[in-house]
C-alpha cells in the first residue's frame, strides 16, 4: 500500500497537468473500481474545472468549480499516466512497479482542455474514486474520525502527548492508528521511532506526563516524523514493489532506510555494534535496534 509520501509525490506530479484545467471529457471504462463509481460519474465531471488538487492522509482530492470534490485513493497498484501532445507519457510519482502497465487496466481517462489526458490505471482495482460535496467533506464517510495530518501544523509534541496520554497500547500501534495520526504507515513509523530512539513496544502514554504534558520524547518524535516524511517526499517515496510514481522515475528513499527491512544488518549508528531485529506487531513487521531503542 503506498504511504503518505508516495501519495504526496503523485499529487505534486499531477498538479501541473490538472490544476486550472477543464475536464473536456471523461471516459469511464468500467462501472466500478474497488467500489462502484458514483452514478453519472463521467457526466458529472465533464466540463468541470479543477480548482485545486490536495491530499488528506492517503487520499487525493480535486476541488471542482461546481462545489464538488473528486476523492481518489490509489489502493495497492493504482497509478496515473499523464500524456501531453508532443511529449512522452509520464507517471507522476516515481516508484518501481513490477506489474507494469497493461492497457486493459486503464479504467478512467480524463481528457483535459489543454489537450493532455490523465489516465488512471489499476491492475488490482483496490483503488477507488468518489464525488462528494466539498462543503462538509471532513465529516464524510472517507474522512470522518480521521486524525491529524503528520505534515500539517497540528503535529507537535503537545498534540502527540494529548493524543497518547494514558494509553497502554504500543507506541507503534498508536502512531499507525489513523484516528490519531492520519497517513502514517509501517515503513515511516519504523524509521521515525529508530531516529527518535524510542522502542516500538513502549507504551504510547510514556511520551506524556501523568497530567498529559509532553515529555522531551514527544517533541523529538513530532519533529522526526516530519523530517522523515519530508525526506521521503523529496526522494520520491520508498519505491514499493507494486507502486508507481506519476512520472515513472524511481524513488530512492529506500536506500536511506536505517532499520526498515534490514533485519540482521548492523545498526547504522556509529559505535553501536548491534544488529537490526524484527518483531511482529498486529501482523506487521517492526524493525528496530534494541541498543539504540531501549525500552524505558
Tab-separated table of C-alpha atoms in Angstrom:
chain	number	residue	atom	x	y	z
A	1	UNK	CA	0.000	0.000	0.000
A	2	UNK	CA	1.532	3.370	-0.939
A	3	UNK	CA	2.175	5.538	2.085
A	4	UNK	CA	1.717	9.278	2.564
A	5	UNK	CA	4.969	10.351	0.836
A	6	UNK	CA	4.099	8.277	-2.241
A	7	UNK	CA	0.644	9.870	-2.465
A	8	UNK	CA	2.038	13.372	-1.918
A	9	UNK	CA	4.611	12.788	-4.670
A	10	UNK	CA	1.837	11.712	-7.046
A	11	UNK	CA	-0.165	14.831	-6.133
A	12	UNK	CA	2.798	17.068	-6.929
A	13	UNK	CA	3.287	15.284	-10.235
A	14	UNK	CA	-0.379	15.606	-11.242
A	15	UNK	CA	-0.817	19.228	-10.204
A	16	UNK	CA	0.974	20.871	-13.178
A	17	UNK	CA	-1.151	18.854	-15.621
A	18	UNK	CA	-4.543	19.191	-13.922
A	19	UNK	CA	-4.647	22.406	-11.912
A	20	UNK	CA	-6.784	25.043	-13.607
A	21	UNK	CA	-7.775	22.679	-16.410
A	22	UNK	CA	-11.279	21.873	-17.599
A	23	UNK	CA	-12.220	18.202	-17.856
A	24	UNK	CA	-13.277	18.348	-21.506
A	25	UNK	CA	-14.481	14.756	-21.404
A	26	UNK	CA	-14.153	11.725	-19.151
A	27	UNK	CA	-14.053	8.075	-20.198
A	28	UNK	CA	-15.387	5.607	-17.652
A	29	UNK	CA	-14.391	2.187	-18.956
A	30	UNK	CA	-15.956	0.053	-16.251
A	31	UNK	CA	-18.723	0.529	-13.677
A	32	UNK	CA	-16.514	0.015	-10.652
A	33	UNK	CA	-13.052	0.008	-9.147
A	34	UNK	CA	-12.845	-1.271	-5.590
A	35	UNK	CA	-16.355	0.120	-5.152
A	36	UNK	CA	-18.951	1.153	-7.759
A	37	UNK	CA	-18.172	4.507	-9.313
A	38	UNK	CA	-20.691	7.261	-8.490
A	39	UNK	CA	-23.875	7.494	-10.523
A	40	UNK	CA	-23.401	9.518	-13.744
A	41	UNK	CA	-19.708	9.786	-12.847
A	42	UNK	CA	-18.354	10.790	-16.257
A	43	UNK	CA	-21.300	13.088	-16.986
A	44	UNK	CA	-20.955	14.951	-13.682
A	45	UNK	CA	-17.223	15.508	-14.221
A	46	UNK	CA	-17.388	16.632	-17.839
A	47	UNK	CA	-16.997	20.387	-18.215
A	48	UNK	CA	-15.820	20.918	-14.661
A	49	UNK	CA	-12.670	22.916	-13.864
A	50	UNK	CA	-10.077	21.622	-11.389
A	51	UNK	CA	-9.558	24.478	-8.937
A	52	UNK	CA	-7.158	22.736	-6.554
A	53	UNK	CA	-5.512	19.378	-6.018
A	54	UNK	CA	-4.789	18.479	-2.407
A	55	UNK	CA	-4.065	15.469	-0.219
A	56	UNK	CA	-5.634	14.274	3.025
A	57	UNK	CA	-3.756	11.346	4.559
A	58	UNK	CA	-3.513	8.869	1.640
A	59	UNK	CA	-6.346	10.413	-0.389
A	60	UNK	CA	-6.093	12.802	-3.342
A	61	UNK	CA	-8.795	15.482	-3.544
A	62	UNK	CA	-9.571	17.548	-6.653
A	63	UNK	CA	-11.799	20.539	-5.875
A	64	UNK	CA	-14.104	21.298	-8.804
A	65	UNK	CA	-15.729	24.582	-9.808
A	66	UNK	CA	-19.253	23.355	-9.022
A	67	UNK	CA	-18.538	22.764	-5.328
A	68	UNK	CA	-17.948	19.031	-5.724
A	69	UNK	CA	-14.776	17.189	-4.763
A	70	UNK	CA	-13.320	14.255	-6.668
A	71	UNK	CA	-11.862	11.950	-3.998
A	72	UNK	CA	-9.299	9.418	-5.227
A	73	UNK	CA	-7.430	6.602	-3.491
A	74	UNK	CA	-4.665	4.625	-5.209
A	75	UNK	CA	-5.211	1.354	-3.393
A	76	UNK	CA	-2.270	-1.006	-3.861
A	77	UNK	CA	-1.395	-0.657	-7.530
A	78	UNK	CA	-3.156	2.478	-8.769
A	79	UNK	CA	-1.221	4.899	-10.943
A	80	UNK	CA	-1.848	7.938	-13.091
A	81	UNK	CA	-0.328	8.363	-16.535
A	82	UNK	CA	-0.069	11.889	-17.971
A	83	UNK	CA	0.094	12.199	-21.749
A	84	UNK	CA	0.512	15.605	-23.383
A	85	UNK	CA	0.832	16.312	-27.106
A	86	UNK	CA	4.414	16.084	-28.314
A	87	UNK	CA	5.826	14.653	-25.073
A	88	UNK	CA	6.337	11.073	-23.844
A	89	UNK	CA	3.932	9.723	-21.211
A	90	UNK	CA	4.885	10.319	-17.597
A	91	UNK	CA	3.686	8.744	-14.349
A	92	UNK	CA	3.528	11.287	-11.505
A	93	UNK	CA	5.379	9.880	-8.548
A	94	UNK	CA	8.410	7.690	-9.125
A	95	UNK	CA	8.024	4.196	-7.960
A	96	UNK	CA	9.055	0.843	-9.274
A	97	UNK	CA	6.083	-1.293	-10.289
A	98	UNK	CA	6.791	-4.921	-11.165
A	99	UNK	CA	3.350	-5.432	-12.643
A	100	UNK	CA	3.876	-2.847	-15.373
A	101	UNK	CA	1.182	-1.002	-17.254
A	102	UNK	CA	-1.371	-3.066	-19.159
A	103	UNK	CA	-3.784	-1.047	-21.270
A	104	UNK	CA	-6.753	-3.242	-20.337
A	105	UNK	CA	-6.375	-1.810	-16.828
A	106	UNK	CA	-6.753	1.817	-17.959
A	107	UNK	CA	-10.088	2.317	-16.208
A	108	UNK	CA	-10.724	6.099	-16.165
A	109	UNK	CA	-9.388	8.674	-18.638
A	110	UNK	CA	-9.599	12.430	-18.040
A	111	UNK	CA	-9.289	14.455	-21.267
A	112	UNK	CA	-8.162	17.970	-20.345
A	113	UNK	CA	-8.843	21.243	-22.111
A	114	UNK	CA	-5.092	21.616	-22.724
A	115	UNK	CA	-5.157	18.574	-24.990
A	116	UNK	CA	-3.445	16.406	-22.404
A	117	UNK	CA	-5.032	13.354	-20.869
A	118	UNK	CA	-4.629	11.734	-17.466
A	119	UNK	CA	-5.326	8.004	-17.254
A	120	UNK	CA	-5.991	6.053	-14.089
A	121	UNK	CA	-4.564	2.535	-14.397
A	122	UNK	CA	-5.098	-0.055	-11.663
A	123	UNK	CA	-4.306	-3.730	-12.154
A	124	UNK	CA	-5.675	-4.913	-8.826
A	125	UNK	CA	-8.545	-2.391	-8.661
A	126	UNK	CA	-8.133	-1.747	-4.932
A	127	UNK	CA	-8.230	1.979	-5.595
A	128	UNK	CA	-11.453	3.960	-5.817
A	129	UNK	CA	-12.973	7.321	-6.765
A	130	UNK	CA	-15.906	9.211	-5.327
A	131	UNK	CA	-17.730	12.503	-5.911
A	132	UNK	CA	-18.879	14.388	-2.837
A	133	UNK	CA	-19.854	17.952	-1.887
A	134	UNK	CA	-16.727	19.869	-0.839
A	135	UNK	CA	-18.626	21.537	1.987
A	136	UNK	CA	-18.554	19.165	4.936
A	137	UNK	CA	-16.088	16.803	3.275
A	138	UNK	CA	-14.247	16.233	6.563
A	139	UNK	CA	-17.417	14.724	8.001
A	140	UNK	CA	-17.962	12.392	5.038
A	141	UNK	CA	-17.594	8.622	5.177
A	142	UNK	CA	-13.992	8.757	3.952
A	143	UNK	CA	-12.708	11.339	6.417
A	144	UNK	CA	-14.940	11.281	9.491
A	145	UNK	CA	-12.902	10.491	12.579
A	146	UNK	CA	-9.591	10.837	10.744
A	147	UNK	CA	-6.645	12.028	12.830
A	148	UNK	CA	-4.262	14.928	12.401
A	149	UNK	CA	-2.074	15.410	9.331
A	150	UNK	CA	1.540	14.488	10.111
A	151	UNK	CA	2.781	17.126	7.640
A	152	UNK	CA	0.286	19.716	8.854
A	153	UNK	CA	0.550	22.406	11.512
A	154	UNK	CA	-1.337	20.272	14.039
A	155	UNK	CA	1.568	17.867	14.571
A	156	UNK	CA	3.556	18.860	17.662
A	157	UNK	CA	4.878	17.383	20.852
A	158	UNK	CA	1.927	18.855	22.706
A	159	UNK	CA	-0.561	17.259	20.321
A	160	UNK	CA	1.077	13.823	20.446
A	161	UNK	CA	1.165	13.938	24.239
A	162	UNK	CA	-2.505	14.896	24.365
A	163	UNK	CA	-3.459	12.090	21.948
A	164	UNK	CA	-1.343	9.394	23.617
A	165	UNK	CA	-1.625	10.321	27.305
A	166	UNK	CA	-2.621	7.330	29.427
A	167	UNK	CA	-2.570	4.881	26.515
A	168	UNK	CA	-1.039	1.482	27.222
A	169	UNK	CA	-1.092	0.422	23.570
A	170	UNK	CA	2.372	0.110	21.973
A	171	UNK	CA	3.786	3.344	20.622
A	172	UNK	CA	3.992	1.941	17.116
A	173	UNK	CA	0.333	0.877	17.167
A	174	UNK	CA	-0.735	4.336	18.320
A	175	UNK	CA	1.197	6.003	15.502
A	176	UNK	CA	-0.463	3.691	12.975
A	177	UNK	CA	-3.939	4.409	14.370
A	178	UNK	CA	-5.498	6.559	11.633
A	179	UNK	CA	-7.930	8.033	14.159
A	180	UNK	CA	-4.986	9.657	15.918
A	181	UNK	CA	-2.468	10.464	13.180
A	182	UNK	CA	-3.682	10.082	9.602
A	183	UNK	CA	-1.494	8.755	6.813
A	184	UNK	CA	1.437	7.235	8.676
A	185	UNK	CA	2.352	3.737	7.520
A	186	UNK	CA	4.598	0.912	8.647
A	187	UNK	CA	7.785	1.986	6.870
A	188	UNK	CA	7.921	5.549	8.091
A	189	UNK	CA	6.831	4.738	11.640
A	190	UNK	CA	9.699	2.239	11.936
A	191	UNK	CA	12.134	4.834	10.643
A	192	UNK	CA	10.825	7.629	12.877
A	193	UNK	CA	10.919	5.521	16.045
A	194	UNK	CA	14.504	4.483	15.314
A	195	UNK	CA	15.652	8.049	14.769
A	196	UNK	CA	13.857	9.151	17.929
A	197	UNK	CA	15.402	6.308	19.958
A	198	UNK	CA	12.006	5.022	21.062
A	199	UNK	CA	11.146	1.344	21.454
A	200	UNK	CA	8.174	0.302	19.289
A	201	UNK	CA	6.664	-1.709	22.152
A	202	UNK	CA	6.868	1.081	24.718
A	203	UNK	CA	3.503	2.314	25.969
A	204	UNK	CA	2.219	5.198	23.864
A	205	UNK	CA	1.494	7.134	27.050
A	206	UNK	CA	5.171	7.054	28.006
A	207	UNK	CA	5.843	10.169	25.921
A	208	UNK	CA	3.478	12.173	28.156
A	209	UNK	CA	3.460	13.015	31.859
A	210	UNK	CA	0.661	11.889	34.153
A	211	UNK	CA	-1.006	15.255	33.545
A	212	UNK	CA	-0.802	14.902	29.762
A	213	UNK	CA	2.101	17.273	29.243
A	214	UNK	CA	4.699	16.336	26.599
A	215	UNK	CA	7.979	14.806	27.631
A	216	UNK	CA	11.047	15.597	25.553
A	217	UNK	CA	10.424	12.352	23.652
A	218	UNK	CA	7.111	13.741	22.374
A	219	UNK	CA	8.753	16.864	20.980
A	220	UNK	CA	11.528	14.822	19.375
A	221	UNK	CA	9.094	12.334	17.857
A	222	UNK	CA	6.920	15.050	16.315
A	223	UNK	CA	9.964	16.742	14.794
A	224	UNK	CA	11.420	13.483	13.478
A	225	UNK	CA	8.138	12.255	11.951
A	226	UNK	CA	8.016	15.444	9.902
A	227	UNK	CA	11.681	15.135	8.927
A	228	UNK	CA	11.323	11.523	7.785
A	229	UNK	CA	8.220	12.262	5.713
A	230	UNK	CA	9.719	15.365	4.125
A	231	UNK	CA	12.892	13.464	3.228
A	232	UNK	CA	10.801	10.689	1.691
A	233	UNK	CA	8.719	13.126	-0.366
A	234	UNK	CA	11.881	14.820	-1.619
A	235	UNK	CA	13.362	11.432	-2.549
A	236	UNK	CA	10.222	10.273	-4.322
A	237	UNK	CA	8.927	7.780	-1.792
A	238	UNK	CA	10.136	4.330	-0.955
A	239	UNK	CA	9.766	2.522	-4.281
A	240	UNK	CA	7.290	-0.055	-3.092
A	241	UNK	CA	7.166	-3.133	-5.303
A	242	UNK	CA	3.676	-2.667	-6.713
A	243	UNK	CA	3.530	1.104	-6.783
A	244	UNK	CA	4.444	3.590	-9.499
A	245	UNK	CA	5.187	7.329	-9.349
A	246	UNK	CA	3.251	9.628	-11.603
A	247	UNK	CA	6.356	10.336	-13.800
A	248	UNK	CA	7.749	6.803	-13.929
A	249	UNK	CA	11.057	7.592	-12.233
A	250	UNK	CA	12.402	5.603	-9.315
A	251	UNK	CA	12.125	6.801	-5.748
A	252	UNK	CA	15.238	6.442	-3.655
A	253	UNK	CA	14.216	6.784	-0.020
A	254	UNK	CA	14.554	3.022	0.362
A	255	UNK	CA	18.314	3.497	0.039
A	256	UNK	CA	18.140	5.640	3.176
A	257	UNK	CA	16.306	3.130	5.353
A	258	UNK	CA	18.115	2.883	8.660
A	259	UNK	CA	16.143	-0.055	10.073
A	260	UNK	CA	13.186	-0.949	7.863
A	261	UNK	CA	13.679	-4.315	6.100
A	262	UNK	CA	17.250	-4.539	7.453
A	263	UNK	CA	16.855	-7.478	9.836
A	264	UNK	CA	20.260	-8.945	10.688
A	265	UNK	CA	22.206	-5.982	9.295
A	266	UNK	CA	24.489	-3.950	11.564
A	267	UNK	CA	22.871	-0.881	13.120
A	268	UNK	CA	23.902	2.272	11.255
A	269	UNK	CA	24.505	4.232	14.469
A	270	UNK	CA	28.271	4.770	14.777
A	271	UNK	CA	29.743	2.614	17.536
A	272	UNK	CA	26.533	0.674	18.194
A	273	UNK	CA	27.619	-2.768	17.008
A	274	UNK	CA	24.185	-4.390	17.419
A	275	UNK	CA	22.154	-5.994	14.651
A	276	UNK	CA	18.750	-4.809	13.499
A	277	UNK	CA	15.977	-7.038	14.820
A	278	UNK	CA	12.454	-7.768	13.670
A	279	UNK	CA	9.330	-8.410	15.676
A	280	UNK	CA	5.710	-8.741	14.617
A	281	UNK	CA	3.088	-6.314	15.925
A	282	UNK	CA	-0.530	-6.701	14.870
A	283	UNK	CA	0.569	-8.806	11.917
A	284	UNK	CA	3.129	-6.282	10.665
A	285	UNK	CA	6.904	-6.481	10.770
A	286	UNK	CA	8.644	-3.987	13.012
A	287	UNK	CA	12.369	-3.357	12.593
A	288	UNK	CA	14.396	-1.823	15.419
A	289	UNK	CA	17.725	-1.757	17.250
A	290	UNK	CA	17.461	-2.996	20.836
A	291	UNK	CA	20.504	-0.933	21.833
A	292	UNK	CA	19.503	2.397	20.279
A	293	UNK	CA	15.815	1.944	21.128
A	294	UNK	CA	15.884	0.787	24.722
A	295	UNK	CA	12.549	0.124	26.339
A	296	UNK	CA	12.214	2.634	29.179
